[in-house]
Amino acid sequence: MGKTVTIVRHAETHANSESRWQGFTDSGISDVGFAQINRLANRFAGFLPDVVIASDLPRTLTTAAVFGDVIPDPGFRE
């Protein structure tokens, strides 16, 4: 049986909205980013993945939380 992999980028941060590179730092999710997270949650309502893995950065953990429990993994940092 095949597996499906879904990749989602983190929501917009304050640094993203200012066209600033943030690397491993975190500038927090912007208002636009929170709206993106809400749309993501609505789009994937009822989707129950077997596992959710995200980088250990707050912006990715906050975004991935719409899918439930998240396994933080620094190997997924950009």
XYZ file of N, CA and C in Angstrom:
234
model
N 0.850 -1.176 0.000
C 0.000 0.000 0.000
C 0.895 1.239 0.000
N 0.561 2.223 -0.793
C 1.344 3.446 -0.899
C 1.142 4.382 0.279
N 2.075 5.252 0.415
C 2.025 6.265 1.475
C 1.878 7.636 0.832
N 1.251 8.539 1.512
C 1.128 9.920 1.064
C 1.933 10.805 1.993
N 2.748 11.656 1.414
C 3.516 12.622 2.186
C 2.984 14.006 1.842
N 2.617 14.752 2.858
C 2.126 16.115 2.675
C 3.137 17.064 3.299
N 3.590 18.030 2.516
C 4.568 19.001 3.011
C 3.891 20.365 3.074
N 4.007 21.004 4.239
C 3.405 22.317 4.453
C 4.485 23.254 4.975
N 4.585 24.412 4.381
C 5.540 25.416 4.858
C 4.909 26.174 6.026
N 5.737 26.687 6.907
C 5.221 27.436 8.053
C 4.485 28.695 7.594
N 3.610 29.169 8.445
C 2.845 30.385 8.168
C 3.774 31.605 8.167
N 3.258 32.693 7.627
C 4.052 33.924 7.545
C 4.439 34.424 8.936
N 5.691 34.822 9.065
C 6.173 35.435 10.301
C 6.328 36.939 10.092
N 6.614 37.638 11.169
C 6.866 39.082 11.055
C 8.067 39.342 10.150
N 9.105 38.535 10.270
C 10.289 38.707 9.424
C 9.948 38.471 7.958
N 9.128 37.449 7.666
C 8.707 37.202 6.284
C 7.999 38.422 5.710
N 7.113 39.020 6.501
C 6.329 40.156 6.006
C 7.201 41.383 5.745
N 8.384 41.405 6.363
C 9.322 42.519 6.178
C 10.460 42.143 5.228
N 10.322 40.994 4.554
C 11.346 40.491 3.618
C 12.712 40.348 4.280
N 12.689 39.947 5.556
C 13.942 39.719 6.282
C 14.183 38.224 6.410
N 15.445 37.820 6.264
C 15.832 36.430 6.472
C 15.901 36.196 7.974
N 15.388 35.055 8.457
C 15.385 34.825 9.897
C 16.164 33.595 10.328
N 16.467 32.694 9.409
C 17.273 31.533 9.781
C 16.702 30.780 10.958
N 17.543 30.543 11.976
C 17.111 29.773 13.141
C 16.465 30.636 14.217
N 16.443 31.954 14.021
C 15.763 32.811 14.984
C 14.265 32.756 14.725
N 13.507 33.339 15.600
C 12.057 33.325 15.410
C 11.500 34.714 15.654
N 10.692 35.183 14.727
C 10.120 36.515 14.868
C 8.627 36.471 15.157
N 8.091 35.304 15.365
C 6.676 35.174 15.690
C 5.795 35.182 14.451
N 4.660 34.539 14.572
C 3.688 34.466 13.484
C 2.976 35.813 13.373
N 2.851 36.316 12.147
C 2.156 37.592 11.905
C 0.648 37.361 11.896
N -0.121 38.447 11.843
C -1.578 38.325 11.744
C -1.968 37.586 10.464
N -1.270 37.885 9.373
C -1.517 37.163 8.117
C -1.219 35.687 8.320
N -0.129 35.386 9.031
C 0.238 34.005 9.303
C -0.825 33.261 10.097
N -1.418 33.914 11.092
C -2.486 33.256 11.855
C -3.707 33.008 10.983
N -3.991 33.916 10.058
C -5.085 33.689 9.107
C -4.757 32.496 8.203
N -3.484 32.379 7.801
C -3.063 31.237 6.988
C -3.238 29.930 7.758
N -2.890 29.945 9.037
C -3.048 28.744 9.866
C -4.520 28.360 9.963
N -5.401 29.337 10.113
C -6.840 29.047 10.163
C -7.325 28.432 8.855
N -6.852 28.969 7.716
C -7.241 28.400 6.421
C -6.692 26.980 6.259
N -5.476 26.765 6.721
C -4.869 25.432 6.667
C -5.710 24.441 7.475
N -6.100 24.847 8.673
C -6.922 23.977 9.528
C -8.240 23.643 8.845
N -8.859 24.633 8.217
C -10.128 24.394 7.516
C -9.933 23.470 6.315
N -8.865 23.699 5.565
C -8.608 22.896 4.363
C -8.371 21.424 4.706
N -7.695 21.173 5.823
C -7.362 19.805 6.195
C -8.248 19.269 7.325
N -9.396 19.882 7.549
C -10.316 19.399 8.586
C -10.654 17.935 8.318
N -10.531 17.116 9.325
C -10.822 15.692 9.190
C -9.633 14.865 8.713
N -8.549 15.504 8.299
C -7.344 14.801 7.856
C -6.572 14.378 9.090
N -6.365 13.086 9.240
C -5.693 12.555 10.417
C -4.399 11.854 9.989
N -3.297 12.581 9.941
C -2.041 11.962 9.524
C -1.540 10.973 10.576
N -0.793 9.981 10.110
C -0.204 9.000 11.024
C 0.887 9.634 11.875
N 1.634 10.572 11.299
C 2.724 11.224 12.008
C 2.891 12.642 11.445
N 3.225 13.569 12.331
C 3.504 14.950 11.931
C 4.882 15.301 12.484
N 5.787 15.655 11.588
C 7.141 16.028 11.982
C 7.386 17.439 11.487
N 7.966 18.274 12.339
C 8.273 19.654 11.970
C 9.608 20.034 12.594
N 10.216 21.069 12.053
C 11.422 21.568 12.697
C 11.061 21.977 14.122
N 12.061 22.146 14.947
C 11.821 22.498 16.343
C 11.650 23.998 16.560
N 11.559 24.765 15.486
C 11.376 26.212 15.612
C 9.911 26.542 15.887
N 9.656 27.546 16.734
C 8.280 27.872 17.103
C 7.345 28.118 15.920
N 7.829 28.772 14.856
C 6.952 29.068 13.720
C 6.453 27.802 13.040
N 7.294 26.764 12.994
C 6.862 25.525 12.351
C 5.989 24.694 13.284
N 6.317 24.692 14.566
C 5.502 23.938 15.520
C 4.102 24.534 15.637
N 4.014 25.853 15.618
C 2.710 26.519 15.687
C 1.874 26.181 14.465
N 2.496 26.208 13.298
C 1.773 25.892 12.061
C 1.349 24.427 12.046
N 2.252 23.524 12.381
C 1.973 22.091 12.310
C 0.957 21.629 13.347
N 0.767 22.408 14.397
C -0.150 22.017 15.471
C -1.584 21.824 14.987
N -1.936 22.363 13.822
C -3.297 22.162 13.307
C -3.569 20.681 13.040
N -2.505 19.883 12.901
C -2.665 18.458 12.622
C -2.629 17.609 13.886
N -2.496 18.227 15.050
C -2.447 17.475 16.300
C -1.037 17.429 16.857
N -0.691 16.296 17.435
C 0.633 16.143 18.042
C 1.720 16.254 16.985
N 2.787 16.954 17.340
C 3.889 17.197 16.414
C 5.187 16.676 17.032
N 5.973 15.988 16.229
C 7.297 15.558 16.653
C 8.293 16.616 16.186
N 8.921 17.348 17.117
C 9.910 18.346 16.708
C 11.228 17.682 16.331
N 11.791 18.115 15.219
C 13.046 17.533 14.730
C 13.923 18.642 14.151
N 15.046 18.961 14.804
C 15.914 20.025 14.292
C 16.464 19.721 12.897
N 16.416 18.483 12.473
C 16.863 18.118 11.137
C 15.986 18.695 10.034
N 14.808 19.183 10.401
C 13.904 19.780 9.430
C 14.053 21.298 9.339
N 15.027 21.855 10.040
C 15.279 23.298 9.910
C 15.763 23.599 8.496
N 15.529 24.841 8.055
C 15.974 25.217 6.712
C 17.452 25.358 6.631
